[in-house]
Amino acid sequence: MKAALQAYLDCYNASDLDGVMSLFAENATFEDPVGTPILQGVAAIRNFFINAMETPATLSLSAPIRGSHGNAAAMAFEANAGQVTVRAIEVMTFDDNGKITDLKAYIGPSDLIRA
Amino acid sequence: MKAALQAYLDCYNASDLDGVMSLFAENATFEDPVGTPILQGVAAIRNFFINAMETPATLSLSAPIRGSHGNAAAMAFEANAGQVTVRAIEVMTFDDNGKITDLKAYIGPSDLIRA
């Protein structure tokens, strides 16, 4: 699961949309940021990433990825897009095939920093 | 909510059990680490912290605390206890009174580092 989180960062940074999407289960749920409407299914999630990748950004870990004793892992990272940095923690839950079934992104209004 | 997460660290580091417990709602749920049985209610959670505080540890943030657009916040931190360091991400959900209703700690077996 930690490898999947690292692959998520690497694929995102390579603008590899298919690579990012290959990590998700067909009916995955996706809440980014937490407190906004939850997307369901790979079609909706793909649209999210198509839009997100229109703004070039580099994601870098703030600390080593954390695992769990269950089917989840979590990471703190920053997304740097020119003069804007977004601080995030994402928690991902996995199925038995190692695919992401749920992603939650903890990002608040005060986690968007303008240089 | 970010202030509550900071208070959690500060009270823990001060071995202030009552201070930690004052952050929780009466019927809070508590999964530490994720994948182990979920505790419910302040009596069970208090017992958890009584046991935890028997091993002196210092908690320090790995990166700034993250918020959300909803009723949750998250933080990445390390717990240093002598020759052992535990890397964690905790996600907390809050009620309208600012009390924690759910805590999930993402810590895997490989997140325990021996110096």
JSON list of C-alpha atoms in Angstrom, two decimals:
[
{"chain": "A", "resi": 1, "resn": "MET", "atom": "CA", "xyz": [0.00, 0.00, 0.00]},
{"chain": "A", "resi": 2, "resn": "LYS", "atom": "CA", "xyz": [2.89, 2.35, 0.74]},
{"chain": "A", "resi": 3, "resn": "ALA", "atom": "CA", "xyz": [4.20, 1.53, -2.75]},
{"chain": "A", "resi": 4, "resn": "ALA", "atom": "CA", "xyz": [0.82, 2.48, -4.23]},
{"chain": "A", "resi": 5, "resn": "LEU", "atom": "CA", "xyz": [0.93, 5.85, -2.48]},
{"chain": "A", "resi": 6, "resn": "GLN", "atom": "CA", "xyz": [4.43, 6.45, -3.80]},
{"chain": "A", "resi": 7, "resn": "ALA", "atom": "CA", "xyz": [3.26, 5.41, -7.29]},
{"chain": "A", "resi": 8, "resn": "TYR", "atom": "CA", "xyz": [0.41, 7.90, -6.98]},
{"chain": "A", "resi": 9, "resn": "LEU", "atom": "CA", "xyz": [2.92, 10.71, -6.39]},
{"chain": "A", "resi": 10, "resn": "ASP", "atom": "CA", "xyz": [5.28, 9.52, -9.13]},
{"chain": "A", "resi": 11, "resn": "CYS", "atom": "CA", "xyz": [2.55, 9.10, -11.75]},
{"chain": "A", "resi": 12, "resn": "TYR", "atom": "CA", "xyz": [1.03, 12.46, -10.85]},
{"chain": "A", "resi": 13, "resn": "ASN", "atom": "CA", "xyz": [4.41, 14.17, -11.17]},
{"chain": "A", "resi": 14, "resn": "ALA", "atom": "CA", "xyz": [4.92, 12.50, -14.58]},
{"chain": "A", "resi": 15, "resn": "SER", "atom": "CA", "xyz": [1.44, 13.70, -15.70]},
{"chain": "A", "resi": 16, "resn": "ASP", "atom": "CA", "xyz": [0.70, 10.01, -16.23]},
{"chain": "A", "resi": 17, "resn": "LEU", "atom": "CA", "xyz": [-3.08, 10.03, -16.02]},
{"chain": "A", "resi": 18, "resn": "ASP", "atom": "CA", "xyz": [-3.45, 6.35, -16.94]},
{"chain": "A", "resi": 19, "resn": "GLY", "atom": "CA", "xyz": [-0.85, 5.49, -14.33]},
{"chain": "A", "resi": 20, "resn": "VAL", "atom": "CA", "xyz": [-2.75, 7.35, -11.62]},
{"chain": "A", "resi": 21, "resn": "MET", "atom": "CA", "xyz": [-6.04, 5.78, -12.69]},
{"chain": "A", "resi": 22, "resn": "SER", "atom": "CA", "xyz": [-4.56, 2.28, -12.70]},
{"chain": "A", "resi": 23, "resn": "LEU", "atom": "CA", "xyz": [-4.30, 2.56, -8.92]},
{"chain": "A", "resi": 24, "resn": "PHE", "atom": "CA", "xyz": [-8.07, 2.90, -8.38]},
{"chain": "A", "resi": 25, "resn": "ALA", "atom": "CA", "xyz": [-10.77, 0.26, -8.08]},
{"chain": "A", "resi": 26, "resn": "GLU", "atom": "CA", "xyz": [-13.68, 0.62, -10.53]},
{"chain": "A", "resi": 27, "resn": "ASN", "atom": "CA", "xyz": [-16.17, 1.91, -7.92]},
{"chain": "A", "resi": 28, "resn": "ALA", "atom": "CA", "xyz": [-13.74, 3.86, -5.76]},
{"chain": "A", "resi": 29, "resn": "THR", "atom": "CA", "xyz": [-14.95, 6.84, -3.74]},
{"chain": "A", "resi": 30, "resn": "PHE", "atom": "CA", "xyz": [-12.94, 10.04, -3.72]},
{"chain": "A", "resi": 31, "resn": "GLU", "atom": "CA", "xyz": [-13.28, 13.03, -1.38]},
{"chain": "A", "resi": 32, "resn": "ASP", "atom": "CA", "xyz": [-10.76, 15.78, -2.20]},
{"chain": "A", "resi": 33, "resn": "PRO", "atom": "CA", "xyz": [-10.83, 17.83, -0.12]},
{"chain": "A", "resi": 34, "resn": "VAL", "atom": "CA", "xyz": [-12.79, 16.29, 2.75]},
{"chain": "A", "resi": 35, "resn": "GLY", "atom": "CA", "xyz": [-15.98, 18.31, 3.20]},
{"chain": "A", "resi": 36, "resn": "THR", "atom": "CA", "xyz": [-16.72, 18.61, -0.51]},
{"chain": "A", "resi": 37, "resn": "PRO", "atom": "CA", "xyz": [-18.98, 16.28, -2.55]},
{"chain": "A", "resi": 38, "resn": "ILE", "atom": "CA", "xyz": [-17.73, 12.69, -2.80]},
{"chain": "A", "resi": 39, "resn": "LEU", "atom": "CA", "xyz": [-16.96, 11.44, -6.31]},
{"chain": "A", "resi": 40, "resn": "GLN", "atom": "CA", "xyz": [-17.73, 7.80, -7.11]},
{"chain": "A", "resi": 41, "resn": "GLY", "atom": "CA", "xyz": [-16.28, 5.63, -9.85]},
{"chain": "A", "resi": 42, "resn": "VAL", "atom": "CA", "xyz": [-13.28, 5.87, -12.12]},
{"chain": "A", "resi": 43, "resn": "ALA", "atom": "CA", "xyz": [-14.99, 8.08, -14.73]},
{"chain": "A", "resi": 44, "resn": "ALA", "atom": "CA", "xyz": [-15.61, 10.86, -12.21]},
{"chain": "A", "resi": 45, "resn": "ILE", "atom": "CA", "xyz": [-12.18, 10.43, -10.66]},
{"chain": "A", "resi": 46, "resn": "ARG", "atom": "CA", "xyz": [-10.51, 10.55, -14.09]},
{"chain": "A", "resi": 47, "resn": "ASN", "atom": "CA", "xyz": [-12.26, 13.86, -14.78]},
{"chain": "A", "resi": 48, "resn": "PHE", "atom": "CA", "xyz": [-10.95, 15.20, -11.48]},
{"chain": "A", "resi": 49, "resn": "PHE", "atom": "CA", "xyz": [-7.38, 14.38, -12.45]},
{"chain": "A", "resi": 50, "resn": "ILE", "atom": "CA", "xyz": [-7.77, 15.72, -15.99]},
{"chain": "A", "resi": 51, "resn": "ASN", "atom": "CA", "xyz": [-8.78, 19.05, -14.44]},
{"chain": "A", "resi": 52, "resn": "ALA", "atom": "CA", "xyz": [-6.15, 18.91, -11.71]},
{"chain": "A", "resi": 53, "resn": "MET", "atom": "CA", "xyz": [-3.32, 18.17, -14.14]},
{"chain": "A", "resi": 54, "resn": "GLU", "atom": "CA", "xyz": [-4.16, 21.27, -16.18]},
{"chain": "A", "resi": 55, "resn": "THR", "atom": "CA", "xyz": [-2.27, 23.18, -13.48]},
{"chain": "A", "resi": 56, "resn": "PRO", "atom": "CA", "xyz": [1.26, 21.77, -13.46]},
{"chain": "A", "resi": 57, "resn": "ALA", "atom": "CA", "xyz": [2.22, 20.87, -9.90]},
{"chain": "A", "resi": 58, "resn": "THR", "atom": "CA", "xyz": [4.88, 18.83, -8.20]},
{"chain": "A", "resi": 59, "resn": "LEU", "atom": "CA", "xyz": [3.89, 16.64, -5.26]},
{"chain": "A", "resi": 60, "resn": "SER", "atom": "CA", "xyz": [6.56, 15.95, -2.65]},
{"chain": "A", "resi": 61, "resn": "LEU", "atom": "CA", "xyz": [6.33, 14.01, 0.60]},
{"chain": "A", "resi": 62, "resn": "SER", "atom": "CA", "xyz": [6.52, 16.03, 3.83]},
{"chain": "A", "resi": 63, "resn": "ALA", "atom": "CA", "xyz": [7.43, 12.89, 5.80]},
{"chain": "A", "resi": 64, "resn": "PRO", "atom": "CA", "xyz": [7.67, 9.14, 5.17]},
{"chain": "A", "resi": 65, "resn": "ILE", "atom": "CA", "xyz": [4.43, 7.43, 4.12]},
{"chain": "A", "resi": 66, "resn": "ARG", "atom": "CA", "xyz": [2.59, 5.76, 7.01]},
{"chain": "A", "resi": 67, "resn": "GLY", "atom": "CA", "xyz": [0.89, 2.36, 6.85]},
{"chain": "A", "resi": 68, "resn": "SER", "atom": "CA", "xyz": [-1.61, 0.74, 9.20]},
{"chain": "A", "resi": 69, "resn": "HIS", "atom": "CA", "xyz": [-2.49, -2.66, 10.62]},
{"chain": "A", "resi": 70, "resn": "GLY", "atom": "CA", "xyz": [-5.44, -2.84, 8.21]},
{"chain": "A", "resi": 71, "resn": "ASN", "atom": "CA", "xyz": [-6.20, -2.01, 4.60]},
{"chain": "A", "resi": 72, "resn": "ALA", "atom": "CA", "xyz": [-5.18, 1.65, 4.65]},
{"chain": "A", "resi": 73, "resn": "ALA", "atom": "CA", "xyz": [-2.18, 3.93, 4.39]},
{"chain": "A", "resi": 74, "resn": "ALA", "atom": "CA", "xyz": [-1.66, 7.69, 4.68]},
{"chain": "A", "resi": 75, "resn": "MET", "atom": "CA", "xyz": [0.81, 10.36, 3.66]},
{"chain": "A", "resi": 76, "resn": "ALA", "atom": "CA", "xyz": [1.53, 14.04, 4.23]},
{"chain": "A", "resi": 77, "resn": "PHE", "atom": "CA", "xyz": [2.73, 15.91, 1.16]},
{"chain": "A", "resi": 78, "resn": "GLU", "atom": "CA", "xyz": [2.91, 19.31, -0.47]},
{"chain": "A", "resi": 79, "resn": "ALA", "atom": "CA", "xyz": [1.77, 20.21, -3.96]},
{"chain": "A", "resi": 80, "resn": "ASN", "atom": "CA", "xyz": [3.87, 23.01, -5.38]},
{"chain": "A", "resi": 81, "resn": "ALA", "atom": "CA", "xyz": [2.39, 24.89, -8.33]},
{"chain": "A", "resi": 82, "resn": "GLY", "atom": "CA", "xyz": [4.38, 28.00, -9.03]},
{"chain": "A", "resi": 83, "resn": "GLN", "atom": "CA", "xyz": [3.59, 30.55, -6.34]},
{"chain": "A", "resi": 84, "resn": "VAL", "atom": "CA", "xyz": [1.04, 28.36, -4.61]},
{"chain": "A", "resi": 85, "resn": "THR", "atom": "CA", "xyz": [1.75, 25.49, -2.25]},
{"chain": "A", "resi": 86, "resn": "VAL", "atom": "CA", "xyz": [-0.99, 23.21, -0.97]},
{"chain": "A", "resi": 87, "resn": "ARG", "atom": "CA", "xyz": [-0.36, 21.15, 2.15]},
{"chain": "A", "resi": 88, "resn": "ALA", "atom": "CA", "xyz": [-2.27, 17.88, 2.20]},
{"chain": "A", "resi": 89, "resn": "ILE", "atom": "CA", "xyz": [-2.68, 14.62, 4.04]},
{"chain": "A", "resi": 90, "resn": "GLU", "atom": "CA", "xyz": [-4.28, 11.83, 2.04]},
{"chain": "A", "resi": 91, "resn": "VAL", "atom": "CA", "xyz": [-5.66, 8.60, 3.43]},
{"chain": "A", "resi": 92, "resn": "MET", "atom": "CA", "xyz": [-6.29, 5.71, 1.04]},
{"chain": "A", "resi": 93, "resn": "THR", "atom": "CA", "xyz": [-8.15, 2.47, 1.65]},
{"chain": "A", "resi": 94, "resn": "PHE", "atom": "CA", "xyz": [-7.49, -0.63, -0.46]},
{"chain": "A", "resi": 95, "resn": "ASP", "atom": "CA", "xyz": [-9.25, -3.79, -1.61]},
{"chain": "A", "resi": 96, "resn": "ASP", "atom": "CA", "xyz": [-7.72, -7.27, -1.67]},
{"chain": "A", "resi": 97, "resn": "ASN", "atom": "CA", "xyz": [-6.32, -6.62, -5.15]},
{"chain": "A", "resi": 98, "resn": "GLY", "atom": "CA", "xyz": [-4.32, -3.64, -3.90]},
{"chain": "A", "resi": 99, "resn": "LYS", "atom": "CA", "xyz": [-6.58, -1.12, -5.64]},
{"chain": "A", "resi": 100, "resn": "ILE", "atom": "CA", "xyz": [-7.69, 2.10, -3.95]},
{"chain": "A", "resi": 101, "resn": "THR", "atom": "CA", "xyz": [-11.35, 1.91, -2.90]},
{"chain": "A", "resi": 102, "resn": "ASP", "atom": "CA", "xyz": [-11.45, 5.25, -1.09]},
{"chain": "A", "resi": 103, "resn": "LEU", "atom": "CA", "xyz": [-9.31, 8.37, -1.04]},
{"chain": "A", "resi": 104, "resn": "LYS", "atom": "CA", "xyz": [-9.75, 11.22, 1.40]},
{"chain": "A", "resi": 105, "resn": "ALA", "atom": "CA", "xyz": [-7.68, 14.40, 1.12]},
{"chain": "A", "resi": 106, "resn": "TYR", "atom": "CA", "xyz": [-7.37, 16.58, 4.22]},
{"chain": "A", "resi": 107, "resn": "ILE", "atom": "CA", "xyz": [-6.75, 20.11, 2.96]},
{"chain": "A", "resi": 108, "resn": "GLY", "atom": "CA", "xyz": [-8.24, 23.18, 4.61]},
{"chain": "A", "resi": 109, "resn": "PRO", "atom": "CA", "xyz": [-8.51, 26.76, 3.38]},
{"chain": "A", "resi": 110, "resn": "SER", "atom": "CA", "xyz": [-5.48, 27.67, 5.51]},
{"chain": "A", "resi": 111, "resn": "ASP", "atom": "CA", "xyz": [-3.42, 24.90, 3.89]},
{"chain": "A", "resi": 112, "resn": "LEU", "atom": "CA", "xyz": [-3.13, 26.85, 0.65]},
{"chain": "A", "resi": 113, "resn": "ILE", "atom": "CA", "xyz": [-0.03, 29.02, 0.93]},
{"chain": "A", "resi": 114, "resn": "ARG", "atom": "CA", "xyz": [0.82, 31.80, -1.52]},
{"chain": "A", "resi": 115, "resn": "ALA", "atom": "CA", "xyz": [4.50, 32.62, -1.85]},
{"chain": "B", "resi": 1, "resn": "MET", "atom": "CA", "xyz": [-9.77, 21.91, 14.90]},
{"chain": "B", "resi": 2, "resn": "LYS", "atom": "CA", "xyz": [-6.09, 22.48, 14.15]},
{"chain": "B", "resi": 3, "resn": "ALA", "atom": "CA", "xyz": [-5.80, 24.01, 17.63]},
{"chain": "B", "resi": 4, "resn": "ALA", "atom": "CA", "xyz": [-7.34, 20.87, 19.12]},
{"chain": "B", "resi": 5, "resn": "LEU", "atom": "CA", "xyz": [-4.76, 18.69, 17.35]},
{"chain": "B", "resi": 6, "resn": "GLN", "atom": "CA", "xyz": [-1.97, 20.92, 18.66]},
{"chain": "B", "resi": 7, "resn": "ALA", "atom": "CA", "xyz": [-3.50, 20.74, 22.15]},
{"chain": "B", "resi": 8, "resn": "TYR", "atom": "CA", "xyz": [-3.54, 16.95, 21.85]},
{"chain": "B", "resi": 9, "resn": "LEU", "atom": "CA", "xyz": [0.22, 16.95, 21.25]},
{"chain": "B", "resi": 10, "resn": "ASP", "atom": "CA", "xyz": [0.92, 19.52, 23.96]},
{"chain": "B", "resi": 11, "resn": "CYS", "atom": "CA", "xyz": [-1.20, 17.77, 26.61]},
{"chain": "B", "resi": 12, "resn": "TYR", "atom": "CA", "xyz": [0.30, 14.41, 25.73]},
{"chain": "B", "resi": 13, "resn": "ASN", "atom": "CA", "xyz": [3.82, 15.78, 26.01]},
{"chain": "B", "resi": 14, "resn": "ALA", "atom": "CA", "xyz": [2.93, 17.27, 29.40]},
{"chain": "B", "resi": 15, "resn": "SER", "atom": "CA", "xyz": [1.53, 13.89, 30.56]},
{"chain": "B", "resi": 16, "resn": "ASP", "atom": "CA", "xyz": [-1.73, 15.81, 31.11]},
{"chain": "B", "resi": 17, "resn": "LEU", "atom": "CA", "xyz": [-4.22, 12.95, 30.92]},
{"chain": "B", "resi": 18, "resn": "ASP", "atom": "CA", "xyz": [-7.21, 15.12, 31.84]},
{"chain": "B", "resi": 19, "resn": "GLY", "atom": "CA", "xyz": [-6.15, 17.65, 29.23]},
{"chain": "B", "resi": 20, "resn": "VAL", "atom": "CA", "xyz": [-6.04, 14.98, 26.54]},
{"chain": "B", "resi": 21, "resn": "MET", "atom": "CA", "xyz": [-9.38, 13.56, 27.61]},
{"chain": "B", "resi": 22, "resn": "SER", "atom": "CA", "xyz": [-11.03, 17.01, 27.64]},
{"chain": "B", "resi": 23, "resn": "LEU", "atom": "CA", "xyz": [-10.65, 17.00, 23.85]},
{"chain": "B", "resi": 24, "resn": "PHE", "atom": "CA", "xyz": [-12.92, 13.96, 23.35]},
{"chain": "B", "resi": 25, "resn": "ALA", "atom": "CA", "xyz": [-16.68, 13.69, 23.06]},
{"chain": "B", "resi": 26, "resn": "GLU", "atom": "CA", "xyz": [-18.33, 11.27, 25.50]},
{"chain": "B", "resi": 27, "resn": "ASN", "atom": "CA", "xyz": [-19.04, 8.57, 22.92]},
{"chain": "B", "resi": 28, "resn": "ALA", "atom": "CA", "xyz": [-15.98, 9.07, 20.75]},
{"chain": "B", "resi": 29, "resn": "THR", "atom": "CA", "xyz": [-14.59, 6.19, 18.72]},
{"chain": "B", "resi": 30, "resn": "PHE", "atom": "CA", "xyz": [-10.86, 5.56, 18.67]},
{"chain": "B", "resi": 31, "resn": "GLU", "atom": "CA", "xyz": [-8.86, 3.30, 16.34]},
{"chain": "B", "resi": 32, "resn": "ASP", "atom": "CA", "xyz": [-5.14, 3.36, 17.16]},
{"chain": "B", "resi": 33, "resn": "PRO", "atom": "CA", "xyz": [-3.66, 1.92, 15.06]},
{"chain": "B", "resi": 34, "resn": "VAL", "atom": "CA", "xyz": [-6.13, 1.48, 12.19]},
{"chain": "B", "resi": 35, "resn": "GLY", "atom": "CA", "xyz": [-6.76, -2.24, 11.76]},
{"chain": "B", "resi": 36, "resn": "THR", "atom": "CA", "xyz": [-6.99, -3.00, 15.48]},
{"chain": "B", "resi": 37, "resn": "PRO", "atom": "CA", "xyz": [-10.22, -3.11, 17.55]},
{"chain": "B", "resi": 38, "resn": "ILE", "atom": "CA", "xyz": [-12.05, 0.22, 17.79]},
{"chain": "B", "resi": 39, "resn": "LEU", "atom": "CA", "xyz": [-12.46, 1.63, 21.30]},
{"chain": "B", "resi": 40, "resn": "GLN", "atom": "CA", "xyz": [-15.67, 3.49, 22.10]},
{"chain": "B", "resi": 41, "resn": "GLY", "atom": "CA", "xyz": [-16.33, 6.01, 24.84]},
{"chain": "B", "resi": 42, "resn": "VAL", "atom": "CA", "xyz": [-14.14, 8.10, 27.08]},
{"chain": "B", "resi": 43, "resn": "ALA", "atom": "CA", "xyz": [-13.61, 5.35, 29.71]},
{"chain": "B", "resi": 44, "resn": "ALA", "atom": "CA", "xyz": [-11.96, 3.04, 27.17]},
{"chain": "B", "resi": 45, "resn": "ILE", "atom": "CA", "xyz": [-10.01, 5.89, 25.62]},
{"chain": "B", "resi": 46, "resn": "ARG", "atom": "CA", "xyz": [-8.78, 7.05, 29.04]},
{"chain": "B", "resi": 47, "resn": "ASN", "atom": "CA", "xyz": [-7.48, 3.54, 29.72]},
{"chain": "B", "resi": 48, "resn": "PHE", "atom": "CA", "xyz": [-5.63, 3.62, 26.40]},
{"chain": "B", "resi": 49, "resn": "PHE", "atom": "CA", "xyz": [-3.85, 6.84, 27.38]},
{"chain": "B", "resi": 50, "resn": "ILE", "atom": "CA", "xyz": [-3.09, 5.66, 30.90]},
{"chain": "B", "resi": 51, "resn": "ASN", "atom": "CA", "xyz": [-1.29, 2.69, 29.36]},
{"chain": "B", "resi": 52, "resn": "ALA", "atom": "CA", "xyz": [0.34, 4.75, 26.61]},
{"chain": "B", "resi": 53, "resn": "MET", "atom": "CA", "xyz": [1.67, 7.35, 29.02]},
{"chain": "B", "resi": 54, "resn": "GLU", "atom": "CA", "xyz": [3.44, 4.67, 31.06]},
{"chain": "B", "resi": 55, "resn": "THR", "atom": "CA", "xyz": [6.11, 4.81, 28.34]},
{"chain": "B", "resi": 56, "resn": "PRO", "atom": "CA", "xyz": [7.40, 8.38, 28.31]},
{"chain": "B", "resi": 57, "resn": "ALA", "atom": "CA", "xyz": [7.36, 9.68, 24.75]},
{"chain": "B", "resi": 58, "resn": "THR", "atom": "CA", "xyz": [7.59, 13.03, 23.03]},
{"chain": "B", "resi": 59, "resn": "LEU", "atom": "CA", "xyz": [5.30, 13.72, 20.10]},
{"chain": "B", "resi": 60, "resn": "SER", "atom": "CA", "xyz": [6.52, 16.18, 17.48]},
{"chain": "B", "resi": 61, "resn": "LEU", "atom": "CA", "xyz": [4.91, 17.28, 14.25]},
{"chain": "B", "resi": 62, "resn": "SER", "atom": "CA", "xyz": [6.53, 16.07, 11.02]},
{"chain": "B", "resi": 63, "resn": "ALA", "atom": "CA", "xyz": [4.78, 18.83, 9.05]},
{"chain": "B", "resi": 64, "resn": "PRO", "atom": "CA", "xyz": [2.15, 21.53, 9.68]},
{"chain": "B", "resi": 65, "resn": "ILE", "atom": "CA", "xyz": [-1.29, 20.25, 10.74]},
{"chain": "B", "resi": 66, "resn": "ARG", "atom": "CA", "xyz": [-3.77, 19.95, 7.88]},
{"chain": "B", "resi": 67, "resn": "GLY", "atom": "CA", "xyz": [-7.44, 20.98, 8.04]},
{"chain": "B", "resi": 68, "resn": "SER", "atom": "CA", "xyz": [-10.32, 20.18, 5.71]},
{"chain": "B", "resi": 69, "resn": "HIS", "atom": "CA", "xyz": [-13.46, 21.77, 4.32]},
{"chain": "B", "resi": 70, "resn": "GLY", "atom": "CA", "xyz": [-15.53, 19.70, 6.73]},
{"chain": "B", "resi": 71, "resn": "ASN", "atom": "CA", "xyz": [-15.41, 18.57, 10.35]},
{"chain": "B", "resi": 72, "resn": "ALA", "atom": "CA", "xyz": [-11.99, 16.91, 10.29]},
{"chain": "B", "resi": 73, "resn": "ALA", "atom": "CA", "xyz": [-8.29, 17.64, 10.54]},
{"chain": "B", "resi": 74, "resn": "ALA", "atom": "CA", "xyz": [-5.14, 15.52, 10.23]},
{"chain": "B", "resi": 75, "resn": "MET", "atom": "CA", "xyz": [-1.50, 15.57, 11.24]},
{"chain": "B", "resi": 76, "resn": "ALA", "atom": "CA", "xyz": [1.71, 13.67, 10.64]},
{"chain": "B", "resi": 77, "resn": "PHE", "atom": "CA", "xyz": [3.92, 13.32, 13.69]},
{"chain": "B", "resi": 78, "resn": "GLU", "atom": "CA", "xyz": [6.60, 11.20, 15.32]},
{"chain": "B", "resi": 79, "resn": "ALA", "atom": "CA", "xyz": [6.53, 9.76, 18.80]},
{"chain": "B", "resi": 80, "resn": "ASN", "atom": "CA", "xyz": [10.03, 9.46, 20.21]},
{"chain": "B", "resi": 81, "resn": "ALA", "atom": "CA", "xyz": [10.46, 7.12, 23.15]},
{"chain": "B", "resi": 82, "resn": "GLY", "atom": "CA", "xyz": [14.11, 6.54, 23.84]},
{"chain": "B", "resi": 83, "resn": "GLN", "atom": "CA", "xyz": [15.48, 4.26, 21.14]},
{"chain": "B", "resi": 84, "resn": "VAL", "atom": "CA", "xyz": [12.13, 3.80, 19.44]},
{"chain": "B", "resi": 85, "resn": "THR", "atom": "CA", "xyz": [10.45, 6.23, 17.08]},
{"chain": "B", "resi": 86, "resn": "VAL", "atom": "CA", "xyz": [6.93, 5.69, 15.83]},
{"chain": "B", "resi": 87, "resn": "ARG", "atom": "CA", "xyz": [5.79, 7.53, 12.72]},
{"chain": "B", "resi": 88, "resn": "ALA", "atom": "CA", "xyz": [2.05, 8.28, 12.68]},
{"chain": "B", "resi": 89, "resn": "ILE", "atom": "CA", "xyz": [-0.64, 10.14, 10.84]},
{"chain": "B", "resi": 90, "resn": "GLU", "atom": "CA", "xyz": [-3.77, 10.81, 12.87]},
{"chain": "B", "resi": 91, "resn": "VAL", "atom": "CA", "xyz": [-7.12, 11.93, 11.50]},
{"chain": "B", "resi": 92, "resn": "MET", "atom": "CA", "xyz": [-9.67, 13.40, 13.90]},
{"chain": "B", "resi": 93, "resn": "THR", "atom": "CA", "xyz": [-13.34, 14.15, 13.30]},
{"chain": "B", "resi": 94, "resn": "PHE", "atom": "CA", "xyz": [-15.21, 16.72, 15.41]},
{"chain": "B", "resi": 95, "resn": "ASP", "atom": "CA", "xyz": [-18.72, 17.51, 16.58]},
{"chain": "B", "resi": 96, "resn": "ASP", "atom": "CA", "xyz": [-20.31, 20.97, 16.63]},
{"chain": "B", "resi": 97, "resn": "ASN", "atom": "CA", "xyz": [-18.87, 21.59, 20.10]},
{"chain": "B", "resi": 98, "resn": "GLY", "atom": "CA", "xyz": [-15.33, 21.10, 18.85]},
{"chain": "B", "resi": 99, "resn": "LYS", "atom": "CA", "xyz": [-14.94, 17.74, 20.59]},
{"chain": "B", "resi": 100, "resn": "ILE", "atom": "CA", "xyz": [-13.28, 14.76, 18.89]},
{"chain": "B", "resi": 101, "resn": "THR", "atom": "CA", "xyz": [-15.87, 12.14, 17.87]},
{"chain": "B", "resi": 102, "resn": "ASP", "atom": "CA", "xyz": [-13.46, 9.86, 16.04]},
{"chain": "B", "resi": 103, "resn": "LEU", "atom": "CA", "xyz": [-9.71, 9.37, 15.99]},
{"chain": "B", "resi": 104, "resn": "LYS", "atom": "CA", "xyz": [-7.89, 7.12, 13.55]},
{"chain": "B", "resi": 105, "resn": "ALA", "atom": "CA", "xyz": [-4.12, 6.57, 13.81]},
{"chain": "B", "resi": 106, "resn": "TYR", "atom": "CA", "xyz": [-2.32, 5.34, 10.70]},
{"chain": "B", "resi": 107, "resn": "ILE", "atom": "CA", "xyz": [0.73, 3.45, 11.94]},
{"chain": "B", "resi": 108, "resn": "GLY", "atom": "CA", "xyz": [2.02, 0.30, 10.30]},
{"chain": "B", "resi": 109, "resn": "PRO", "atom": "CA", "xyz": [4.51, -2.29, 11.51]},
{"chain": "B", "resi": 110, "resn": "SER", "atom": "CA", "xyz": [7.21, -0.64, 9.37]},
{"chain": "B", "resi": 111, "resn": "ASP", "atom": "CA", "xyz": [6.52, 2.75, 10.98]},
{"chain": "B", "resi": 112, "resn": "LEU", "atom": "CA", "xyz": [8.20, 1.68, 14.20]},
{"chain": "B", "resi": 113, "resn": "ILE", "atom": "CA", "xyz": [11.88, 2.55, 13.90]},
{"chain": "B", "resi": 114, "resn": "ARG", "atom": "CA", "xyz": [14.52, 1.35, 16.34]},
{"chain": "B", "resi": 115, "resn": "ALA", "atom": "CA", "xyz": [17.59, 3.54, 16.60]}
]
